[in-house]
Amino acid sequence: MTYKRTGFHFDVRLEKNEGQTIRYLKKNENLSFDQGGITHKLIIGDNYPALLNLLINYKNKIKVIYIDPPYGKDDLGEFAQTNYNNAITRDNLLSMLYPRLILARQLLKDDGVIFCSIDDRNQAYVKCLFDEVFGEENFCGNIVWQKKKGGGQDSQYFAKEHEYILCYKKNTWIINNKTEKFSEENFNKIINNRKASLTKLEKWGIGALMEDAPSLYYPIKDPNNNDFYPMAPNGQKGRWRKKPENLDADHIFWKENSKGRLTPYEVVYFDEVDVRIVKTRTIFTDYGTTTDATKEIQKIFGNKIFDTPKPVSLIKHIIDISTDLDDDIILDFFAGSGTTGHAVLELNKQDGGNRQFILVTNNEITDSNPNGIALDVTSKRLKRIMSGECYDKSKDFKWLEKNTSYGDSLEVSEIQSIASSDHSVFEKIDEKLYGKVFENIRDKIEWICKEFELTCRKIEGE
């Protein structure tokens, strides 16, 4: 007898914390700035200890998480290097994401939601990982984003134009669908002396059979009080368009066709409606492309300083359908160039909202960013679009020609480490970065001993 696990599994490599090392936030005074308004946050460093630190103050408080993890085989770094050419494949990518998703779920509010951009090579595997961490019952949708239009003539098979964005709720998320006013001219029937529109209740075309939706095959009462079942166009058992709880007998109109068969229609009276809900579609075709994203970066920096940015309009739409105008918090712990922060600021300006962003990014050094991405791109981008000037006070960037600064303040902090046995930790940790103010050192010591034990843990203890 041999036990073998079935279903989704991979060789998990969990995060390690050698020794008892406390990771904490230290404010970067040079990069932070105060202009009043909302104080947004940028954390520089590995996102795993950053998420542990955020749990101290933001557990169950984040409304939306958007992440765009590095998923290309050449962009994952030493720990999460993916090899498409052998059987090891994606274990390292999944191992990198797994503990971070566990922490992310703890940060989300009960009505919170997480979005994850991913390519078509990894989408199926990462979806299985999300199913495991968030539960398959909390899967909301798999969005297809058209990232480019045209080109790809040198592609071996298909000219790839899309990426995916996975969407999972924590528990009870409600999407903000748009609404639009009904047009009176569409109510071209007169029923009971009222303007009305009619829609045939029996489904037709693809998916019109009972076997396509068995729960939508049930009887309704006809004018003679007989049970009436739906019939498909080919004479087979059909299905209704609506669930029984969504049908109202007072809004069903019966017509008799030339063969004497009664046909039910749903009646919508114009004087009973104001607006209709426009469902958000899973195919995003009009929310920016990679070319648009590159142009946005160039207007802020004058050159292509970051290789794989997302367009502001894409992230802004995601936030718009997921948040209210009030004090919702949006987290991106693979922040890269800072597009999520830019999108929050733009949306707040557009609708008068008070959303706050928290961005986390490492400071990876590249050929384009000799001082690191966080220092050369993320912080500089936020400084320019929020204050209308660079850190050196200059204002010579093209973005200002057609835009005005968004305002608000930015608190920049970096992940620092110290041995838990080092008593200077009680002096070095600034409780104000965690929203705390203590009247005496004893309260601070007690707080540090309780809360920062978390940042020493391995993922097994969480």
CSV table of C-alpha atoms in Angstrom, one decimal:
chain,number,residue,atom,x,y,z
A,1,MET,CA,0.0,0.0,0.0
A,2,THR,CA,1.4,3.4,-1.0
A,3,TYR,CA,-0.1,6.7,-0.1
A,4,LYS,CA,0.0,9.3,-3.0
A,5,ARG,CA,-1.4,12.7,-2.8
A,6,THR,CA,-3.8,13.6,-5.6
A,7,GLY,CA,-5.0,17.0,-6.8
A,8,PHE,CA,-3.0,20.2,-6.9
A,9,HIS,CA,0.4,20.0,-5.2
A,10,PHE,CA,3.9,21.3,-5.5
A,11,ASP,CA,7.2,21.1,-3.6
A,12,VAL,CA,6.7,23.9,-1.1
A,13,ARG,CA,9.8,25.9,-0.1
A,14,LEU,CA,8.7,28.0,2.9
A,15,GLU,CA,10.2,31.3,3.9
A,16,LYS,CA,12.9,31.1,6.5
A,17,ASN,CA,14.0,33.5,9.2
A,18,GLU,CA,17.4,32.5,10.4
A,19,GLY,CA,17.7,32.9,14.2
A,20,GLN,CA,15.3,35.3,16.1
A,21,THR,CA,15.5,38.3,13.9
A,22,ILE,CA,13.0,41.1,14.2
A,23,ARG,CA,12.1,42.9,11.0
A,24,TYR,CA,10.6,46.4,11.4
A,25,LEU,CA,9.8,49.6,9.6
A,26,LYS,CA,12.2,52.5,9.6
A,27,LYS,CA,11.0,55.8,8.1
A,28,ASN,CA,13.0,57.2,5.2
A,29,GLU,CA,13.0,61.0,6.0
A,30,ASN,CA,14.6,61.9,2.7
A,31,LEU,CA,11.9,60.3,0.6
A,32,SER,CA,8.9,61.0,2.7
A,33,PHE,CA,7.0,64.3,2.3
A,34,ASP,CA,4.0,66.0,4.0
A,35,GLN,CA,1.6,68.1,2.0
A,36,GLY,CA,-1.5,67.4,4.1
A,37,GLY,CA,-4.5,65.4,2.9
A,38,ILE,CA,-4.3,61.6,2.9
A,39,THR,CA,-1.0,60.0,4.0
A,40,HIS,CA,-0.2,57.2,1.6
A,41,LYS,CA,2.5,54.6,2.3
A,42,LEU,CA,5.5,53.2,0.4
A,43,ILE,CA,7.4,50.3,2.0
A,44,ILE,CA,10.8,49.4,0.5
A,45,GLY,CA,12.1,45.9,1.0
A,46,ASP,CA,11.1,42.2,0.7
A,47,ASN,CA,7.3,42.0,0.6
A,48,TYR,CA,7.2,39.0,3.0
A,49,PRO,CA,8.4,40.8,6.1
A,50,ALA,CA,6.6,43.9,4.9
A,51,LEU,CA,3.3,41.9,5.0
A,52,LEU,CA,4.1,40.6,8.4
A,53,ASN,CA,4.6,44.2,9.6
A,54,LEU,CA,1.4,45.3,7.9
A,55,LEU,CA,-0.5,42.7,9.9
A,56,ILE,CA,0.4,44.5,13.1
A,57,ASN,CA,-1.8,47.5,12.1
A,58,TYR,CA,-3.9,46.4,9.1
A,59,LYS,CA,-5.2,42.9,9.8
A,60,ASN,CA,-8.8,42.7,8.3
A,61,LYS,CA,-8.6,46.3,7.1
A,62,ILE,CA,-7.5,46.2,3.4
A,63,LYS,CA,-10.4,46.5,0.9
A,64,VAL,CA,-8.5,45.7,-2.3
A,65,ILE,CA,-5.2,44.0,-3.1
A,66,TYR,CA,-3.8,44.1,-6.6
A,67,ILE,CA,-0.6,42.3,-7.4
A,68,ASP,CA,1.4,41.9,-10.6
A,69,PRO,CA,4.0,39.3,-9.5
A,70,PRO,CA,7.1,38.5,-11.6
A,71,TYR,CA,6.0,35.5,-13.7
A,72,GLY,CA,8.3,35.5,-16.7
A,73,LYS,CA,11.0,32.7,-16.5
A,74,ASP,CA,13.8,35.3,-16.7
A,75,ASP,CA,12.3,37.8,-14.3
A,76,LEU,CA,11.6,35.8,-11.1
A,77,GLY,CA,15.0,36.2,-9.3
A,78,GLU,CA,17.1,33.6,-7.7
A,79,PHE,CA,14.5,32.3,-5.3
A,80,ALA,CA,11.6,32.1,-7.7
A,81,GLN,CA,13.3,31.1,-11.0
A,82,THR,CA,11.0,29.2,-13.3
A,83,ASN,CA,12.2,26.7,-15.8
A,84,TYR,CA,9.7,25.9,-18.6
A,85,ASN,CA,12.0,23.2,-20.1
A,86,ASN,CA,12.0,20.5,-17.4
A,87,ALA,CA,9.7,18.8,-14.9
A,88,ILE,CA,10.6,21.2,-12.0
A,89,THR,CA,8.6,23.9,-13.7
A,90,ARG,CA,6.8,26.3,-11.4
A,91,ASP,CA,7.5,25.0,-7.9
A,92,ASN,CA,9.6,28.1,-7.0
A,93,LEU,CA,7.0,30.6,-8.3
A,94,LEU,CA,4.2,28.9,-6.4
A,95,SER,CA,6.4,28.6,-3.3
A,96,MET,CA,7.2,32.4,-3.5
A,97,LEU,CA,3.5,33.3,-3.8
A,98,TYR,CA,2.0,30.8,-1.3
A,99,PRO,CA,3.1,32.4,2.0
A,100,ARG,CA,2.4,35.9,0.7
A,101,LEU,CA,-1.1,35.0,-0.3
A,102,ILE,CA,-1.7,33.5,3.1
A,103,LEU,CA,-0.7,36.8,4.7
A,104,ALA,CA,-2.6,38.8,2.1
A,105,ARG,CA,-5.8,36.9,3.0
A,106,GLN,CA,-5.4,37.9,6.6
A,107,LEU,CA,-5.0,41.5,5.7
A,108,LEU,CA,-8.2,41.6,3.6
A,109,LYS,CA,-11.5,42.8,5.1
A,110,ASP,CA,-14.4,40.3,5.0
A,111,ASP,CA,-15.8,42.2,2.0
A,112,GLY,CA,-12.4,42.6,0.5
A,113,VAL,CA,-11.1,41.3,-2.9
A,114,ILE,CA,-7.7,40.4,-4.5
A,115,PHE,CA,-6.7,40.7,-8.1
A,116,CYS,CA,-3.6,39.1,-9.6
A,117,SER,CA,-2.2,39.7,-13.0
A,118,ILE,CA,-0.7,36.6,-14.6
A,119,ASP,CA,0.4,35.3,-18.0
A,120,ASP,CA,-1.2,32.4,-20.0
A,121,ARG,CA,1.7,30.1,-19.2
A,122,ASN,CA,1.1,30.3,-15.4
A,123,GLN,CA,-2.5,31.2,-15.1
A,124,ALA,CA,-3.8,27.7,-14.5
A,125,TYR,CA,-1.2,26.9,-11.8
A,126,VAL,CA,-1.6,30.2,-10.0
A,127,LYS,CA,-5.4,29.8,-10.1
A,128,CYS,CA,-5.1,26.4,-8.4
A,129,LEU,CA,-2.9,28.1,-5.7
A,130,PHE,CA,-5.5,30.8,-5.2
A,131,ASP,CA,-8.2,28.1,-5.0
A,132,GLU,CA,-6.2,26.5,-2.2
A,133,VAL,CA,-5.5,29.7,-0.2
A,134,PHE,CA,-8.8,31.6,-0.7
A,135,GLY,CA,-11.1,28.7,-1.5
A,136,GLU,CA,-12.6,27.8,-4.9
A,137,GLU,CA,-16.0,29.1,-3.6
A,138,ASN,CA,-14.5,32.6,-3.4
A,139,PHE,CA,-13.4,32.7,-7.1
A,140,CYS,CA,-15.1,35.7,-8.7
A,141,GLY,CA,-13.8,35.6,-12.2
A,142,ASN,CA,-10.9,35.3,-14.6
A,143,ILE,CA,-10.5,38.6,-16.5
A,144,VAL,CA,-8.9,38.7,-19.9
A,145,TRP,CA,-7.1,42.0,-20.5
A,146,GLN,CA,-6.1,42.9,-24.0
A,147,LYS,CA,-2.6,44.2,-23.4
A,148,LYS,CA,-1.7,45.0,-27.0
A,149,LYS,CA,-3.4,45.6,-30.3
A,150,GLY,CA,-1.7,44.6,-33.5
A,151,GLY,CA,1.8,43.4,-34.0
A,152,GLY,CA,3.1,39.9,-33.3
A,153,GLN,CA,3.7,39.1,-36.9
A,154,ASP,CA,6.9,37.2,-35.9
A,155,SER,CA,5.0,34.9,-33.4
A,156,GLN,CA,5.5,31.2,-33.9
A,157,TYR,CA,1.8,30.3,-33.4
A,158,PHE,CA,-0.6,33.0,-32.2
A,159,ALA,CA,0.0,36.7,-31.9
A,160,LYS,CA,-0.5,37.0,-28.2
A,161,GLU,CA,-2.6,40.1,-27.2
A,162,HIS,CA,-3.8,39.2,-23.7
A,163,GLU,CA,-3.0,38.5,-20.1
A,164,TYR,CA,-5.2,37.3,-17.3
A,165,ILE,CA,-6.3,38.9,-14.0
A,166,LEU,CA,-7.6,36.5,-11.4
A,167,CYS,CA,-10.2,37.8,-9.0
A,168,TYR,CA,-11.0,36.3,-5.6
A,169,LYS,CA,-13.1,37.6,-2.7
A,170,LYS,CA,-12.3,36.9,0.9
A,171,ASN,CA,-15.9,36.4,1.9
A,172,THR,CA,-18.7,38.8,0.9
A,173,TRP,CA,-17.4,41.2,-1.8
A,174,ILE,CA,-19.9,43.1,-3.9
A,175,ILE,CA,-18.8,44.4,-7.3
A,176,ASN,CA,-19.7,48.0,-8.2
A,177,ASN,CA,-21.5,47.5,-11.5
A,178,LYS,CA,-22.3,50.6,-13.4
A,179,THR,CA,-25.8,51.8,-14.2
A,180,GLU,CA,-27.4,53.6,-17.1
A,181,LYS,CA,-30.7,55.2,-17.7
A,182,PHE,CA,-33.3,53.3,-19.7
A,183,SER,CA,-34.2,54.8,-23.1
A,184,GLU,CA,-38.0,55.4,-23.4
A,185,GLU,CA,-37.9,54.6,-27.1
A,186,ASN,CA,-37.1,51.0,-26.1
A,187,PHE,CA,-40.5,50.7,-24.4
A,188,ASN,CA,-42.4,50.4,-27.6
A,189,LYS,CA,-45.3,48.2,-26.4
A,190,ILE,CA,-48.5,49.2,-24.6
A,191,ILE,CA,-49.5,46.7,-21.9
A,192,ASN,CA,-52.3,47.6,-19.5
A,193,ASN,CA,-52.3,51.2,-20.9
A,194,ARG,CA,-48.6,51.6,-19.9
A,195,LYS,CA,-45.4,51.8,-22.0
A,196,ALA,CA,-43.6,48.5,-21.7
A,197,SER,CA,-40.9,46.3,-23.2
A,198,LEU,CA,-41.3,42.5,-23.6
A,199,THR,CA,-38.6,39.8,-23.4
A,200,LYS,CA,-39.3,36.2,-24.2
A,201,LEU,CA,-38.9,34.1,-21.1
A,202,GLU,CA,-37.9,30.9,-22.8
A,203,LYS,CA,-34.2,30.8,-23.6
A,204,TRP,CA,-33.2,30.5,-27.3
A,205,GLY,CA,-30.0,29.9,-29.1
A,206,ILE,CA,-26.9,28.4,-27.3
A,207,GLY,CA,-27.6,27.0,-23.9
A,208,ALA,CA,-31.4,26.8,-24.5
A,209,LEU,CA,-31.8,23.2,-23.4
A,210,MET,CA,-32.9,21.9,-20.0
A,211,GLU,CA,-29.6,20.0,-19.7
A,212,ASP,CA,-27.7,23.3,-20.0
A,213,ALA,CA,-29.3,24.6,-16.8
A,214,PRO,CA,-31.5,22.0,-15.1
A,215,SER,CA,-32.4,24.4,-12.2
A,216,LEU,CA,-34.0,26.7,-14.8
A,217,TYR,CA,-36.5,24.0,-15.9
A,218,TYR,CA,-39.6,24.4,-13.8
A,219,PRO,CA,-43.3,25.1,-14.3
A,220,ILE,CA,-45.1,28.4,-14.2
A,221,LYS,CA,-48.9,28.9,-14.2
A,222,ASP,CA,-50.4,29.8,-17.6
A,223,PRO,CA,-53.7,31.9,-17.8
A,224,ASN,CA,-55.7,28.6,-17.4
A,225,ASN,CA,-53.9,27.8,-14.2
A,226,ASN,CA,-52.0,24.9,-15.9
A,227,ASP,CA,-48.4,24.1,-15.4
A,228,PHE,CA,-46.4,25.5,-18.3
A,229,TYR,CA,-42.8,24.3,-18.9
A,230,PRO,CA,-40.2,25.9,-21.2
A,231,MET,CA,-39.6,24.5,-24.6
A,232,ALA,CA,-36.5,24.9,-26.7
A,233,PRO,CA,-36.9,26.0,-30.4
A,234,ASN,CA,-36.3,22.4,-31.6
A,235,GLY,CA,-39.1,21.1,-29.5
A,236,GLN,CA,-36.9,19.6,-26.7
A,237,LYS,CA,-37.2,20.5,-23.0
A,238,GLY,CA,-36.0,24.0,-22.6
A,239,ARG,CA,-35.1,26.4,-19.8
A,240,TRP,CA,-36.2,29.8,-18.6
A,241,ARG,CA,-34.0,32.9,-18.6
A,242,LYS,CA,-34.6,33.5,-14.9
A,243,LYS,CA,-34.6,31.7,-11.6
A,244,PRO,CA,-38.1,31.2,-10.1
A,245,GLU,CA,-37.5,33.7,-7.2
A,246,ASN,CA,-36.8,36.4,-9.8
A,247,LEU,CA,-40.1,35.9,-11.7
A,248,ASP,CA,-43.2,37.9,-10.8
A,249,ALA,CA,-46.5,36.6,-12.1
A,250,ASP,CA,-47.8,40.2,-12.3
A,251,HIS,CA,-45.0,40.9,-14.8
A,252,ILE,CA,-45.6,38.0,-17.2
A,253,PHE,CA,-47.5,38.7,-20.4
A,254,TRP,CA,-48.9,35.7,-22.5
A,255,LYS,CA,-49.2,35.8,-26.3
A,256,GLU,CA,-50.6,33.1,-28.5
A,257,ASN,CA,-48.8,32.3,-31.7
A,258,SER,CA,-50.2,31.3,-35.1
A,259,LYS,CA,-50.2,27.6,-34.0
A,260,GLY,CA,-52.2,28.4,-30.9
A,261,ARG,CA,-49.3,27.9,-28.4
A,262,LEU,CA,-49.1,30.3,-25.5
A,263,THR,CA,-45.7,32.0,-25.1
A,264,PRO,CA,-44.8,33.9,-21.9
A,265,TYR,CA,-42.9,37.2,-22.0
A,266,GLU,CA,-41.5,39.2,-19.1
A,267,VAL,CA,-43.0,42.7,-18.9
A,268,VAL,CA,-40.9,45.7,-17.8
A,269,TYR,CA,-43.0,48.9,-17.4
A,270,PHE,CA,-41.2,52.2,-18.2
A,271,ASP,CA,-42.8,54.0,-15.2
A,272,GLU,CA,-41.4,51.4,-12.8
A,273,VAL,CA,-37.7,51.7,-13.8
A,274,ASP,CA,-35.1,54.4,-13.7
A,275,VAL,CA,-31.8,52.9,-14.4
A,276,ARG,CA,-30.5,49.4,-15.2
A,277,ILE,CA,-27.4,47.6,-14.0
A,278,VAL,CA,-24.7,47.2,-16.6
A,279,LYS,CA,-22.8,44.1,-15.7
A,280,THR,CA,-19.0,44.3,-15.6
A,281,ARG,CA,-17.6,42.1,-18.4
A,282,THR,CA,-14.7,39.7,-18.0
A,283,ILE,CA,-13.0,40.9,-21.2
A,284,PHE,CA,-11.2,44.2,-20.7
A,285,THR,CA,-10.5,45.7,-24.1
A,286,ASP,CA,-10.7,49.5,-23.5
A,287,TYR,CA,-8.5,49.9,-20.4
A,288,GLY,CA,-5.1,50.7,-21.7
A,289,THR,CA,-2.3,48.7,-23.3
A,290,THR,CA,1.4,48.0,-22.5
A,291,THR,CA,2.1,50.7,-25.1
A,292,ASP,CA,0.0,53.2,-23.1
A,293,ALA,CA,1.7,52.3,-19.9
A,294,THR,CA,5.2,52.9,-21.5
A,295,LYS,CA,4.1,56.3,-22.7
A,296,GLU,CA,2.8,57.2,-19.2
A,297,ILE,CA,6.2,56.3,-17.7
A,298,GLN,CA,8.0,58.3,-20.5
A,299,LYS,CA,6.0,61.4,-19.7
A,300,ILE,CA,7.0,61.2,-16.1
A,301,PHE,CA,10.6,60.3,-16.5
A,302,GLY,CA,11.5,61.2,-20.1
A,303,ASN,CA,12.6,57.7,-21.0
A,304,LYS,CA,11.6,54.1,-20.7
A,305,ILE,CA,12.9,53.5,-17.2
A,306,PHE,CA,10.8,50.4,-16.3
A,307,ASP,CA,10.2,47.4,-18.6
A,308,THR,CA,6.8,46.0,-17.7
A,309,PRO,CA,4.4,48.7,-16.3
A,310,LYS,CA,0.6,48.4,-16.3
A,311,PRO,CA,-1.5,51.2,-17.6
A,312,VAL,CA,-3.2,53.5,-15.1
A,313,SER,CA,-6.6,53.1,-16.7
A,314,LEU,CA,-6.5,49.3,-16.1
A,315,ILE,CA,-5.8,49.5,-12.4
A,316,LYS,CA,-8.1,52.5,-12.0
A,317,HIS,CA,-11.0,50.4,-13.4
A,318,ILE,CA,-10.2,47.5,-11.0
A,319,ILE,CA,-10.2,49.9,-8.0
A,320,ASP,CA,-13.3,51.7,-9.3
A,321,ILE,CA,-15.4,48.5,-9.4
A,322,SER,CA,-14.1,47.3,-6.0
A,323,THR,CA,-14.2,50.4,-3.7
A,324,ASP,CA,-16.4,53.1,-2.4
A,325,LEU,CA,-15.6,56.8,-2.2
A,326,ASP,CA,-14.7,56.7,1.5
A,327,ASP,CA,-11.6,55.4,3.4
A,328,ASP,CA,-11.0,52.2,1.6
A,329,ILE,CA,-7.3,51.0,1.6
A,330,ILE,CA,-5.7,49.5,-1.5
A,331,LEU,CA,-2.5,47.4,-1.2
A,332,ASP,CA,-0.1,46.4,-3.9
A,333,PHE,CA,2.9,44.3,-2.6
A,334,PHE,CA,4.5,43.9,-6.0
A,335,ALA,CA,4.3,47.6,-6.7
A,336,GLY,CA,7.1,47.9,-9.3
A,337,SER,CA,6.8,51.3,-11.0
A,338,GLY,CA,3.9,52.4,-8.7
A,339,THR,CA,1.0,52.3,-11.1
A,340,THR,CA,-1.4,51.3,-8.4
A,341,GLY,CA,-0.6,54.4,-6.4
A,342,HIS,CA,-1.0,56.5,-9.5
A,343,ALA,CA,-4.4,54.9,-10.2
A,344,VAL,CA,-5.7,55.6,-6.6
A,345,LEU,CA,-4.7,59.2,-6.8
A,346,GLU,CA,-6.3,59.6,-10.3
A,347,LEU,CA,-9.5,58.0,-9.2
A,348,ASN,CA,-9.7,60.1,-6.0
A,349,LYS,CA,-9.3,63.2,-8.1
A,350,GLN,CA,-12.0,62.0,-10.5
A,351,ASP,CA,-14.7,61.2,-8.0
A,352,GLY,CA,-13.7,63.0,-4.8
A,353,GLY,CA,-12.8,59.8,-3.0
A,354,ASN,CA,-10.6,59.3,0.0
A,355,ARG,CA,-8.9,56.0,-0.8
A,356,GLN,CA,-5.5,55.3,0.6
A,357,PHE,CA,-2.8,53.2,-1.1
A,358,ILE,CA,0.0,51.1,0.5
A,359,LEU,CA,2.7,50.0,-1.9
A,360,VAL,CA,5.5,47.5,-1.2
A,361,THR,CA,8.4,47.1,-3.6
A,362,ASN,CA,11.9,45.8,-3.3
A,363,ASN,CA,14.9,47.8,-4.5
A,364,GLU,CA,16.1,45.5,-7.2
A,365,ILE,CA,19.1,46.9,-9.1
A,366,THR,CA,18.8,46.7,-12.9
A,367,ASP,CA,20.7,48.2,-15.8
A,368,SER,CA,18.0,50.9,-16.1
A,369,ASN,CA,17.9,51.4,-12.3
A,370,PRO,CA,21.4,51.5,-10.9
A,371,ASN,CA,20.1,52.7,-7.5
A,372,GLY,CA,17.3,50.2,-7.5
A,373,ILE,CA,13.7,50.3,-8.7
A,374,ALA,CA,12.3,51.8,-5.5
A,375,LEU,CA,14.7,54.7,-5.5
A,376,ASP,CA,14.9,55.3,-9.2
A,377,VAL,CA,11.3,54.7,-10.2
A,378,THR,CA,8.6,54.1,-7.6
A,379,SER,CA,9.4,56.9,-5.1
A,380,LYS,CA,10.3,59.4,-7.8
A,381,ARG,CA,7.1,58.7,-9.8
A,382,LEU,CA,5.0,59.3,-6.7
A,383,LYS,CA,6.9,62.4,-5.7
A,384,ARG,CA,6.4,63.9,-9.2
A,385,ILE,CA,2.7,63.2,-9.6
A,386,MET,CA,1.8,64.1,-6.0
A,387,SER,CA,3.8,67.3,-5.6
A,388,GLY,CA,4.4,68.4,-9.2
A,389,GLU,CA,8.1,68.5,-8.7
A,390,CYS,CA,11.2,66.2,-8.4
A,391,TYR,CA,13.0,65.5,-5.2
A,392,ASP,CA,15.6,68.1,-6.3
A,393,LYS,CA,12.7,70.7,-6.7
A,394,SER,CA,13.0,70.7,-10.5
A,395,LYS,CA,9.8,70.6,-12.6
A,396,ASP,CA,11.1,69.6,-16.1
A,397,PHE,CA,9.0,66.6,-16.9
A,398,LYS,CA,6.4,66.3,-19.6
A,399,TRP,CA,3.6,64.9,-17.5
A,400,LEU,CA,3.0,68.4,-16.0
A,401,GLU,CA,2.1,69.8,-19.4
A,402,LYS,CA,-1.4,68.2,-19.3
A,403,ASN,CA,-1.7,67.3,-15.7
A,404,THR,CA,-1.8,69.0,-12.3
A,405,SER,CA,-0.3,67.4,-9.2
A,406,TYR,CA,-2.6,65.2,-7.1
A,407,GLY,CA,-1.5,66.4,-3.6
A,408,ASP,CA,-1.6,64.3,-0.5
A,409,SER,CA,1.4,63.0,1.6
A,410,LEU,CA,3.7,60.1,1.3
A,411,GLU,CA,5.3,58.1,4.2
A,412,VAL,CA,8.2,56.1,2.9
A,413,SER,CA,9.7,53.4,5.2
A,414,GLU,CA,12.3,50.6,4.7
A,415,ILE,CA,12.5,47.1,6.2
A,416,GLN,CA,15.2,46.9,8.8
A,417,SER,CA,16.4,43.8,10.8
A,418,ILE,CA,17.7,43.5,14.3
A,419,ALA,CA,18.3,40.5,16.6
A,420,SER,CA,15.5,40.0,19.1
A,421,SER,CA,18.1,39.9,21.9
A,422,ASP,CA,19.3,43.4,21.1
A,423,HIS,CA,17.6,45.7,23.6
A,424,SER,CA,18.1,48.7,21.4
A,425,VAL,CA,15.1,47.5,19.5
A,426,PHE,CA,12.9,49.3,21.9
A,427,GLU,CA,14.5,52.6,20.8
A,428,LYS,CA,14.8,51.8,17.1
A,429,ILE,CA,11.2,50.8,16.4
A,430,ASP,CA,9.1,53.9,15.8
A,431,GLU,CA,5.6,53.1,17.0
A,432,LYS,CA,4.2,56.1,15.1
A,433,LEU,CA,4.8,54.2,11.9
A,434,TYR,CA,2.2,51.7,13.2
A,435,GLY,CA,-0.3,54.2,14.3
A,436,LYS,CA,0.6,54.0,18.0
A,437,VAL,CA,1.6,56.6,20.6
A,438,PHE,CA,2.7,55.5,24.1
A,439,GLU,CA,2.9,57.6,27.2
A,440,ASN,CA,5.5,55.4,28.9
A,441,ILE,CA,8.3,53.0,27.8
A,442,ARG,CA,6.7,50.0,29.6
A,443,ASP,CA,3.6,50.1,27.3
A,444,LYS,CA,5.9,50.3,24.3
A,445,ILE,CA,8.0,47.4,25.5
A,446,GLU,CA,4.9,45.3,26.1
A,447,TRP,CA,3.6,46.2,22.6
A,448,ILE,CA,6.9,45.3,20.9
A,449,CYS,CA,7.2,42.0,22.7
A,450,LYS,CA,3.7,41.1,21.7
A,451,GLU,CA,3.5,42.3,18.1
A,452,PHE,CA,7.0,41.8,16.8
A,453,GLU,CA,7.2,38.2,17.7
A,454,LEU,CA,5.1,37.8,14.5
A,455,THR,CA,7.9,39.1,12.3
A,456,CYS,CA,10.2,36.4,13.6
A,457,ARG,CA,8.0,33.5,12.7
A,458,LYS,CA,8.2,31.2,9.8
A,459,ILE,CA,5.1,30.7,7.8
A,460,GLU,CA,4.3,27.4,9.6
A,461,GLY,CA,3.4,29.4,12.7
A,462,GLU,CA,0.9,31.6,10.9
